[in-house]
Coordinates of C-alpha atoms in Angstrom, one line a residue:
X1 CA 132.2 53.0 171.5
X2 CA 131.8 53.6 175.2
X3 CA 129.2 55.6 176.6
X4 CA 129.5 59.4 176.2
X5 CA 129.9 59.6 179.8
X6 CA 132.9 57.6 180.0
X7 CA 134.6 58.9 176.8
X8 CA 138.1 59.6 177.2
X9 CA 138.9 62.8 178.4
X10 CA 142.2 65.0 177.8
X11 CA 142.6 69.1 178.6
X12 CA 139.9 70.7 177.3
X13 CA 138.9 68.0 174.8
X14 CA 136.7 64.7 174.8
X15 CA 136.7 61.9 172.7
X16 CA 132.5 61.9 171.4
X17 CA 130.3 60.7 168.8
X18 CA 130.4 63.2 166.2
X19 CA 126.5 62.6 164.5
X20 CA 127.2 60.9 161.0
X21 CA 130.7 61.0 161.0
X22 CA 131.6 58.3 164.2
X23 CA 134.2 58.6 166.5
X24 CA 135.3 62.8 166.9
X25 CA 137.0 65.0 168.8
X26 CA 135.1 67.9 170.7
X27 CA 136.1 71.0 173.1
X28 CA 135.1 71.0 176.5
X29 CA 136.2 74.7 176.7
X30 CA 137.4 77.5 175.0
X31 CA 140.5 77.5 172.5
X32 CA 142.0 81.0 171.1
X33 CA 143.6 81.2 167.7
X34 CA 147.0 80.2 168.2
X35 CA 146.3 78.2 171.4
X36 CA 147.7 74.6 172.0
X37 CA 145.2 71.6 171.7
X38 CA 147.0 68.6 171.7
X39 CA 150.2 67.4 172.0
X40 CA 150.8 63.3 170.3
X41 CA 153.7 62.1 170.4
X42 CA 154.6 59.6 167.3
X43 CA 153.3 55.9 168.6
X44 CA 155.5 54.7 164.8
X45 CA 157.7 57.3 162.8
X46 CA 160.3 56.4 160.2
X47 CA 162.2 59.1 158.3
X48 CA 162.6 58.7 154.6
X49 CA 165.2 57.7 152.7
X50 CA 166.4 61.1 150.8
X51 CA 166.5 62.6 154.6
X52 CA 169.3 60.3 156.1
X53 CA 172.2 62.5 156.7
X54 CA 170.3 66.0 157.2
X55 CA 167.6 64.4 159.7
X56 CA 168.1 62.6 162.8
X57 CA 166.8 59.2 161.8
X58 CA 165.2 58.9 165.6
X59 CA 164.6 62.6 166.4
X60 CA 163.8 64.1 163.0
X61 CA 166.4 66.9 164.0
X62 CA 168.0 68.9 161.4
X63 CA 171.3 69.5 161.9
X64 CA 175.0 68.6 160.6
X65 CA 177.6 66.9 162.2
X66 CA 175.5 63.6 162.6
X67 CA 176.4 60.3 163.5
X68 CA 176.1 57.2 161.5
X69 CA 174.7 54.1 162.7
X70 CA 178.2 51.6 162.8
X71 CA 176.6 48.9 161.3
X72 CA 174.6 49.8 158.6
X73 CA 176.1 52.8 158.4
X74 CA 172.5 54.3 157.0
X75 CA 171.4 55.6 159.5
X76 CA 171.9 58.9 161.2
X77 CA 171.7 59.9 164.9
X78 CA 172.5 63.3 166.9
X79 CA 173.9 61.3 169.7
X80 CA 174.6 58.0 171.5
X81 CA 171.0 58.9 173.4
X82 CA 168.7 59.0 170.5
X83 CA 170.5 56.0 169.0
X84 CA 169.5 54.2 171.6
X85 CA 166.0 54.7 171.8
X86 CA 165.8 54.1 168.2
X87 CA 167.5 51.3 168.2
X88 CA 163.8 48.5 168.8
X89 CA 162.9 50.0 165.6
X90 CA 165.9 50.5 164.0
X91 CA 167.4 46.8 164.6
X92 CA 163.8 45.7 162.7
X93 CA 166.0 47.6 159.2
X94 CA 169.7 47.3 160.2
X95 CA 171.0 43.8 159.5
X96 CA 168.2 44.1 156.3
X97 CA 170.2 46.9 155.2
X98 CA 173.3 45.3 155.4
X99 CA 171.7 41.9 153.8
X100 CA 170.7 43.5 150.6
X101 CA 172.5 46.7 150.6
X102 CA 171.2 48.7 146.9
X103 CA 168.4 46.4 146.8
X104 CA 167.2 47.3 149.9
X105 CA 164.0 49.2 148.7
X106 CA 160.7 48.3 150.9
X107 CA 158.1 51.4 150.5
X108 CA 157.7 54.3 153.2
X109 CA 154.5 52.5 154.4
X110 CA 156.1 49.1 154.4
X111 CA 158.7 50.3 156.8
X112 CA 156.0 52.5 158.7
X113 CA 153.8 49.0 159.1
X114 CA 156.7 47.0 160.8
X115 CA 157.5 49.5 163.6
X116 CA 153.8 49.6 164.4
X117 CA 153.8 45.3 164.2
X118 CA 157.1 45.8 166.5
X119 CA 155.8 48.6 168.6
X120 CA 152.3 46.3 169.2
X121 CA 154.5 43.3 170.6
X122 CA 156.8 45.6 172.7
X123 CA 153.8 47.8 174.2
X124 CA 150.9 45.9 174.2
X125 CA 149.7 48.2 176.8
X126 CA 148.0 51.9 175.6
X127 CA 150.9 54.0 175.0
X128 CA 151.5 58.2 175.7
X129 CA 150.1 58.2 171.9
X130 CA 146.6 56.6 172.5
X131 CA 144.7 58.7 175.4
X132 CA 141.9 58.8 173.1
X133 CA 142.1 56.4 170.8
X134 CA 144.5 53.2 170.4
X135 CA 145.8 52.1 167.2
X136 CA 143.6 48.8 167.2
X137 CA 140.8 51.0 167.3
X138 CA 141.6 52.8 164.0
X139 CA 139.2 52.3 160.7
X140 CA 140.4 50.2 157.7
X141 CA 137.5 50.4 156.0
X142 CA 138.5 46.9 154.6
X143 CA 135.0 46.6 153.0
X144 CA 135.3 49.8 150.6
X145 CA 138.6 48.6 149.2
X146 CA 138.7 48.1 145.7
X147 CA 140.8 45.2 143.6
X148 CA 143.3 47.8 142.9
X149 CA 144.0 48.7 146.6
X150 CA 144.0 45.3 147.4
X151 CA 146.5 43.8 145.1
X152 CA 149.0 47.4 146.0
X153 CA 148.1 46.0 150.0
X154 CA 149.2 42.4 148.8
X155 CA 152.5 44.0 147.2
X156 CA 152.9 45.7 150.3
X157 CA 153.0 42.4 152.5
X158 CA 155.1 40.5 150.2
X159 CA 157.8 43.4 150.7
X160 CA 157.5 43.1 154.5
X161 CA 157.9 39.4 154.0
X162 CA 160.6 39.8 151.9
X163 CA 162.6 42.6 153.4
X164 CA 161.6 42.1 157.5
X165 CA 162.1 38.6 159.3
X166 CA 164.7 38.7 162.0
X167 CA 162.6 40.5 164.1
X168 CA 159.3 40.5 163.5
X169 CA 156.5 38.3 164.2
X170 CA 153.6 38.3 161.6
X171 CA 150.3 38.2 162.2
X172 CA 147.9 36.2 159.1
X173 CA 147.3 37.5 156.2
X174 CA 143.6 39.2 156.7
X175 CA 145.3 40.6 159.9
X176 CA 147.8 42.2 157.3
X177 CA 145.5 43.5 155.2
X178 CA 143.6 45.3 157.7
X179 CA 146.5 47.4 159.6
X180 CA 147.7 48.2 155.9
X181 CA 144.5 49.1 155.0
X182 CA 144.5 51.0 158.8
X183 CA 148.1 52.8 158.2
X184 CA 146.5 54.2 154.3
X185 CA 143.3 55.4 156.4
X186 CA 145.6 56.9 159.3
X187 CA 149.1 57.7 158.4
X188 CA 150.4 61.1 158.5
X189 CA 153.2 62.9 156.5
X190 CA 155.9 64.9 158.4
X191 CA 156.9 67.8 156.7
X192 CA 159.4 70.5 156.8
X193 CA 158.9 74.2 157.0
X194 CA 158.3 74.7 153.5
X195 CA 156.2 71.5 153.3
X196 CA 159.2 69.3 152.1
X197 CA 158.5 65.8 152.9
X198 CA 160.5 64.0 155.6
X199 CA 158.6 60.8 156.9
X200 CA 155.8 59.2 157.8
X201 CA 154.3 58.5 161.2
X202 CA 151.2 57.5 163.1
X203 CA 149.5 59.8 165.7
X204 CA 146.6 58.2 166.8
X205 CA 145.2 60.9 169.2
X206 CA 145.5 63.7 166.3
X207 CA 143.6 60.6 163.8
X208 CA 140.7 61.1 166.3
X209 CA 140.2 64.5 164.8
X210 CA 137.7 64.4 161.7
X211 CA 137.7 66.4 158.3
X212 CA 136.6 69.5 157.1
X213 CA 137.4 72.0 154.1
X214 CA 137.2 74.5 157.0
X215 CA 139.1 73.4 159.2
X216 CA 139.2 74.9 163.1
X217 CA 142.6 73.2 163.7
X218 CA 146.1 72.9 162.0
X219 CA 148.7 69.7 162.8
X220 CA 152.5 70.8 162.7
X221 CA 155.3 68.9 163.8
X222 CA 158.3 69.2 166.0
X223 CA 160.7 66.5 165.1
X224 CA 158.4 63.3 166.1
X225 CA 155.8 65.3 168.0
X226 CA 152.9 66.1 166.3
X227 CA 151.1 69.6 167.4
X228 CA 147.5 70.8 167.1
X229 CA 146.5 74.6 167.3
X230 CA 143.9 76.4 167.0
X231 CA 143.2 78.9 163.7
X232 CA 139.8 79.6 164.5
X233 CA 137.8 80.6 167.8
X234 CA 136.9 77.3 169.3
X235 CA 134.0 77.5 171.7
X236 CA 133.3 74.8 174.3
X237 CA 131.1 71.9 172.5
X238 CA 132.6 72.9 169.2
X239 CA 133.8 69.8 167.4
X240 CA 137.7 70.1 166.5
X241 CA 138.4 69.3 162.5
X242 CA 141.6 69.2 160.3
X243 CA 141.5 68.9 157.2
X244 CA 143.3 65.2 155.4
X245 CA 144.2 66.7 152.0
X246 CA 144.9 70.0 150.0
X247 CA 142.3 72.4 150.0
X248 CA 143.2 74.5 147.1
X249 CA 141.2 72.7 144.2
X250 CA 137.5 73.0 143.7
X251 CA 134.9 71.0 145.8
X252 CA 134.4 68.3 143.1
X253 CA 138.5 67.7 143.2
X254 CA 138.6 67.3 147.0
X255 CA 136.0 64.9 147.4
X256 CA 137.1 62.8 144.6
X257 CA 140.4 62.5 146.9
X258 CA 138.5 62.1 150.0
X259 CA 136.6 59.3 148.4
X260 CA 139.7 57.7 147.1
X261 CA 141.6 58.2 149.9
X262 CA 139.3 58.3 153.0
X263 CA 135.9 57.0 151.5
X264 CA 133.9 59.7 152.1
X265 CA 132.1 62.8 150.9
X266 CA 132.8 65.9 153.0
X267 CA 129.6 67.8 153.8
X268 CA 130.8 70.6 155.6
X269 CA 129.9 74.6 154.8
X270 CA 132.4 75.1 151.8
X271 CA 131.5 71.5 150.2
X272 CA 127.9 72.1 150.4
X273 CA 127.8 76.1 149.3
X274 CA 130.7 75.7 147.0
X275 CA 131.0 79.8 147.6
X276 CA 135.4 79.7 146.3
X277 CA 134.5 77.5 143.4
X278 CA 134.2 80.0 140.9
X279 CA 137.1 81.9 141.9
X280 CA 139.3 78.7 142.0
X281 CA 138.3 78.2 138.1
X282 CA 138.6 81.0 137.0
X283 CA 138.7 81.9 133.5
X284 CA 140.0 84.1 130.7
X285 CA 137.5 87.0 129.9
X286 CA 138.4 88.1 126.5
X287 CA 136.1 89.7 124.1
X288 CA 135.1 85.9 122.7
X289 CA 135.1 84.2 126.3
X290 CA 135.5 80.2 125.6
X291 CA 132.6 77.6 125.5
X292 CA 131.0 76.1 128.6
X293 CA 132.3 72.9 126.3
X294 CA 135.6 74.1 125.6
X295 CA 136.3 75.0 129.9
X296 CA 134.6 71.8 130.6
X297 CA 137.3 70.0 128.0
X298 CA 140.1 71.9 129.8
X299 CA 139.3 71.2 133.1
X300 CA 139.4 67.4 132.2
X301 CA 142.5 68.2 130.5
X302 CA 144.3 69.8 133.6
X303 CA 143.0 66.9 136.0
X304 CA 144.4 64.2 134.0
X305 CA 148.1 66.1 134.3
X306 CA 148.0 66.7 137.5
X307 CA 147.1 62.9 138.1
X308 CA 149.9 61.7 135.8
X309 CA 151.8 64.2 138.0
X310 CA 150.9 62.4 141.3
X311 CA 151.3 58.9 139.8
X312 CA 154.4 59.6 138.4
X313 CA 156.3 60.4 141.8
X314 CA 154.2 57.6 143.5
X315 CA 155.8 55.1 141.5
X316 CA 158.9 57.2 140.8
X317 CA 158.4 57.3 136.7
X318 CA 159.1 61.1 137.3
X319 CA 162.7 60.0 138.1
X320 CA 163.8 58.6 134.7
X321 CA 162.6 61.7 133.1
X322 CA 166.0 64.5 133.2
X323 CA 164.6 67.4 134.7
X324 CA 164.5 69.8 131.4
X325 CA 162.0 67.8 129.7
X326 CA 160.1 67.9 132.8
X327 CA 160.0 71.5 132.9
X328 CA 158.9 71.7 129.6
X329 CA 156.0 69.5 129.9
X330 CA 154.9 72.1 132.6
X331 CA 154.8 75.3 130.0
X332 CA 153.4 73.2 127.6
X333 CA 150.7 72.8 130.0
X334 CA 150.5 76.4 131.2
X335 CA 150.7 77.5 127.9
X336 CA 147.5 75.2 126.3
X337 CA 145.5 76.1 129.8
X338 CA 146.3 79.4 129.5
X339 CA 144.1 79.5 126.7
X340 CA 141.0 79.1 129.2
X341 CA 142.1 79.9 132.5
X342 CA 143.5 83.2 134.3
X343 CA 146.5 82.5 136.1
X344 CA 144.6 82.5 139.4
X345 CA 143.1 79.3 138.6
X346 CA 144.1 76.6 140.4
X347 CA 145.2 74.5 137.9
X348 CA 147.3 76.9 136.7
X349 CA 148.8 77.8 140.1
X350 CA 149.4 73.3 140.2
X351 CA 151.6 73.4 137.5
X352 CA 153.2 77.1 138.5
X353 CA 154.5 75.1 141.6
X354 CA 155.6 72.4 139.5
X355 CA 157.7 74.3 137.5
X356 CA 159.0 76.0 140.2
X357 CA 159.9 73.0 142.1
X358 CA 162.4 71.8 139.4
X359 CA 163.8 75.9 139.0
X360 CA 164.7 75.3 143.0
X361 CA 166.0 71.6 142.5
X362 CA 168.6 72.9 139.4
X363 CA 168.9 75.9 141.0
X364 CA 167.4 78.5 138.9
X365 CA 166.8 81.2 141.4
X366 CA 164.8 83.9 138.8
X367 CA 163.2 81.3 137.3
X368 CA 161.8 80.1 140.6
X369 CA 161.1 83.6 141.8
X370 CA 159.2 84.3 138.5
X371 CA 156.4 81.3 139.4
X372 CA 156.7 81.6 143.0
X373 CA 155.3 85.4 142.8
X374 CA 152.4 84.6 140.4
X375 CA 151.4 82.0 142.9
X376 CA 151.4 83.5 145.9
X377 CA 148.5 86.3 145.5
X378 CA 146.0 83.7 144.2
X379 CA 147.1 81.0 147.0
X380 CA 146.4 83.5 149.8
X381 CA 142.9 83.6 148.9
X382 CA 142.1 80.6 147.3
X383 CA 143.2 78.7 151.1
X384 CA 142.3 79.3 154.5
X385 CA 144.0 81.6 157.0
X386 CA 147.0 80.3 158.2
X387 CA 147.5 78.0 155.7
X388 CA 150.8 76.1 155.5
X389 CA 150.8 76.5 152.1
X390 CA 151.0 80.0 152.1
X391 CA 153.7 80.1 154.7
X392 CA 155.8 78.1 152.9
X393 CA 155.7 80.1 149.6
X394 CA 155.9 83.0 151.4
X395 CA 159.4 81.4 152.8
X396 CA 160.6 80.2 150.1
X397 CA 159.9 83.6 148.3
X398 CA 162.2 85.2 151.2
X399 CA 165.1 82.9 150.9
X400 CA 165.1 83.6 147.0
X401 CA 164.7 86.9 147.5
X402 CA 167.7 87.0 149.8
X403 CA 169.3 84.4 147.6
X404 CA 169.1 87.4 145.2
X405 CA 169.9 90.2 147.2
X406 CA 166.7 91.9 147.1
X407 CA 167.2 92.1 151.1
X408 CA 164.1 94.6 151.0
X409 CA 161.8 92.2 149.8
X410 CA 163.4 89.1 151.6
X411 CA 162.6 90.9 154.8
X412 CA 158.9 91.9 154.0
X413 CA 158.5 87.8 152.7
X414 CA 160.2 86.3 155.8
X415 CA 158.1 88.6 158.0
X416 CA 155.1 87.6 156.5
X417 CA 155.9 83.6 157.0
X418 CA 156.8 84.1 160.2
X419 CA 153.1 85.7 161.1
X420 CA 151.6 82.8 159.9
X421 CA 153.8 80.3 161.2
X422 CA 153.8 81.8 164.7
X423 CA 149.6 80.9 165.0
X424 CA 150.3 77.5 163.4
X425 CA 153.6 76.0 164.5
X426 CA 153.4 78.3 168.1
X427 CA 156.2 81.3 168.9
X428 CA 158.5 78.9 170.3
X429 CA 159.0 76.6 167.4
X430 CA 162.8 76.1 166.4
X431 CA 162.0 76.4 162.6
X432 CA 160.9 80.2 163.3
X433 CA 164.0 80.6 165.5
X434 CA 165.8 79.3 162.0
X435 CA 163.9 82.1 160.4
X436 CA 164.4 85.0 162.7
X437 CA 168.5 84.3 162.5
X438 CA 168.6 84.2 158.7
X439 CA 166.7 87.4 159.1
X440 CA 169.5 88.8 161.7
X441 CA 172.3 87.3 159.4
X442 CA 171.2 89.6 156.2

């Protein structure tokens, strides 16, 4: 780490050390809510799979009428000018694609991984996306790694063995291990306006930022560009913090993901005071209220579903289920928690979005709009203000809403969406020009 003095500087920011927590990122002047910190564009993107055809596979723009990639005919551009500046990376997956055609199946982070081995021999020099700090710089935290981790790292080289060779030069092994482990610690997840996901990508001035359950900052994106604002007063000296993972669940929850995830406890206000805890679990309060044992039983109960819900879309178990039984192993759930918990509950409110995840996917508009409305009151205060989460139910509410020609309450949804969105994505952000048309349109 260099001397304070000679940190790396950007606009009103300055790369520090942030005491007990390493490298950080700290104002040198004042921010207003809503005001534009940072702008990083992606040093490695790569849009998933399921996106080809709706996304521009260099730009990340939505829109129709794409063009398709003549070889491979995978991949998706909006015109002859972004094909060609994706083409270094692209050409790394194109003659791959063609090679092994269905059994072309390397993992998001695989694919991720060679772009940044490909971007590293290309650039060697510190790129627009490393003012502050360069990828080489990033942790890996290579000695916290468990066998598990390392044998899903090991799988993870073997498929970039297997799947990328044409163009790529490999460094050793240990040198393998450590930018996977590096990408796992760093990686971010592009998403859409209502939080669908679309890629993955690394931003290594926005990785500068630390964690915190109370967060000063949000991280959007626009197409490739990733975008910090403000949705708190910053004062000058203030240190700037996201947050890495959901903050609806209790404090226990989010620091058994932060120590599984990011190896390390959180100690910031909300961690230590645990103030929303109670209201996050809360429970039913009839006239024989459960057992401390039988809420302690429950809770157990409702982390071990939500983990076999993660797992299962990790490895893609969740895909040979048909989406009926899937459903019903949500009610089943809401119906034994229900038991103990209040709707509010976050547990509850998990498996409430669930459920109303596969109503959107088969298309059952009521039976989305049913969950989506019991979720939405506890979600605004169980997370922070301007939460992306909130947003994007209240969007989704709108467009089912409007879906159902309840215009009245579309309107009053949309409206609400677009308040929040307007702090954390900026006024000028083309998903809220999307917005503002469907609302001239009805």
């Amino acid at each position: 780490m260099r001397p304070e003095a000679a940190a790396p500087q950007l606009d009103g920011l300055e790369r520090f050390a942030s005491p007990g927590k390493g490298r950080g990122l700290r104002a040198r002047r004042r921010f207003a809510v809503g005001e534009l910190l940072l702008c990083c564009p992606a040093y490695a993107a790569v849009l998933t799979v399921s996106e080809r055809g709706s996304h521009c596979d260099g730009c990340f723009a939505r829109k129709e009428g794409l063009s398709k990639c003549g070889r491979c005919k995978q991949a998706f551009y909006c015109n002859v000018e972004c094909q060609k500046e994706d083409w270094p990376m692209h050409k790394l997956e194109c003659a791959s694609m063609c090679a092994f055609g269905q059994n072309w199946n390397p993992s998001e982070t695989v694919r991720l991984t060679a772009r940044i081995l490909a971007k590293q021999k290309t650039h060697p020099e510190r790129t627009q996306s490393e003012k502050l700090l360069t990828v080489k710089e990033f942790e890996s935290h290579i000695d916290k790694l468990d066998n598990e981790k390392r044998e899903l790292i090991q799988n993870d080289i073997a498929a970039l063995h297997h799947f990328y060779s044409k163009h790529l030069d490999y460094p050793d092994n240990d040198a393998l291990v450590v930018l996977f482990a590096q990408v796992n610690c760093n990686g971010f997840t592009i998403e859409d306006e209502e939080l669908s996901h679309l890629g993955s990508a690394i931003f290594p001035d926005v990785a500068l930022m630390n964690h915190s359950c109370c967060p000063n900052v949000i991280v959007t994106y626009k197409g490739t560009l990733a975008e910090v604002r403000a949705v708190k007063e910053i004062e000058p000296g203030d240190e700037i913090f996201s947050s890495y993972i959901d903050l609806l669940y209790p404090t226990e929850d989010r620091n058994d993901r932060l120590r599984d995830s990011y190896f390390f406890n959180c100690d910031c206000r909300e961690c230590i005071t645990k103030e929303k805890d109670k209201e996050k679990l809360e429970i039913c309060k009839p006239n024989d209220p459960p057992s401390a044992e039988t809420v302690k039983d429950m809770i157990k109960y409702a982390r071990n579903v939500i983990e076999e819900f993660r797992r299962a879309k990790h490895y893609k178990y969740i895909l040979c289920l048909t989406l009926t039984p899937l459903l019903e192993i949500c009610e089943l759930s809401l119906d034994k928690m229900g038991a103990v918990f209040e709707d509010s509950n976050v547990y509850m409110l998990h498996m409430m979005y669930q459920a109303m995840g596969v109503c959107l996917y088969v298309q059952d508009w009521e039976g989305a709009l049913r969950y989506g409305q019991k979720i939405i009151r506890p979600y605004s205060k169980h997370y922070p203000s301007y939460s992306l989460n909130v947003a994007s139910m209240w969007l989704k509410l709108g467009r089912l809403y409007m879906a159902l020609q309840n215009r009245t309450a579309g309107i009053k949804a949309l409206k609400r969406a677009i308040a929040i969105m307007e702090v954390a994505h900026g006024k000028d952000h083309p998903y809220i020009s999307e917005i503002k048309k469907e609302l001239e349109d009805h």
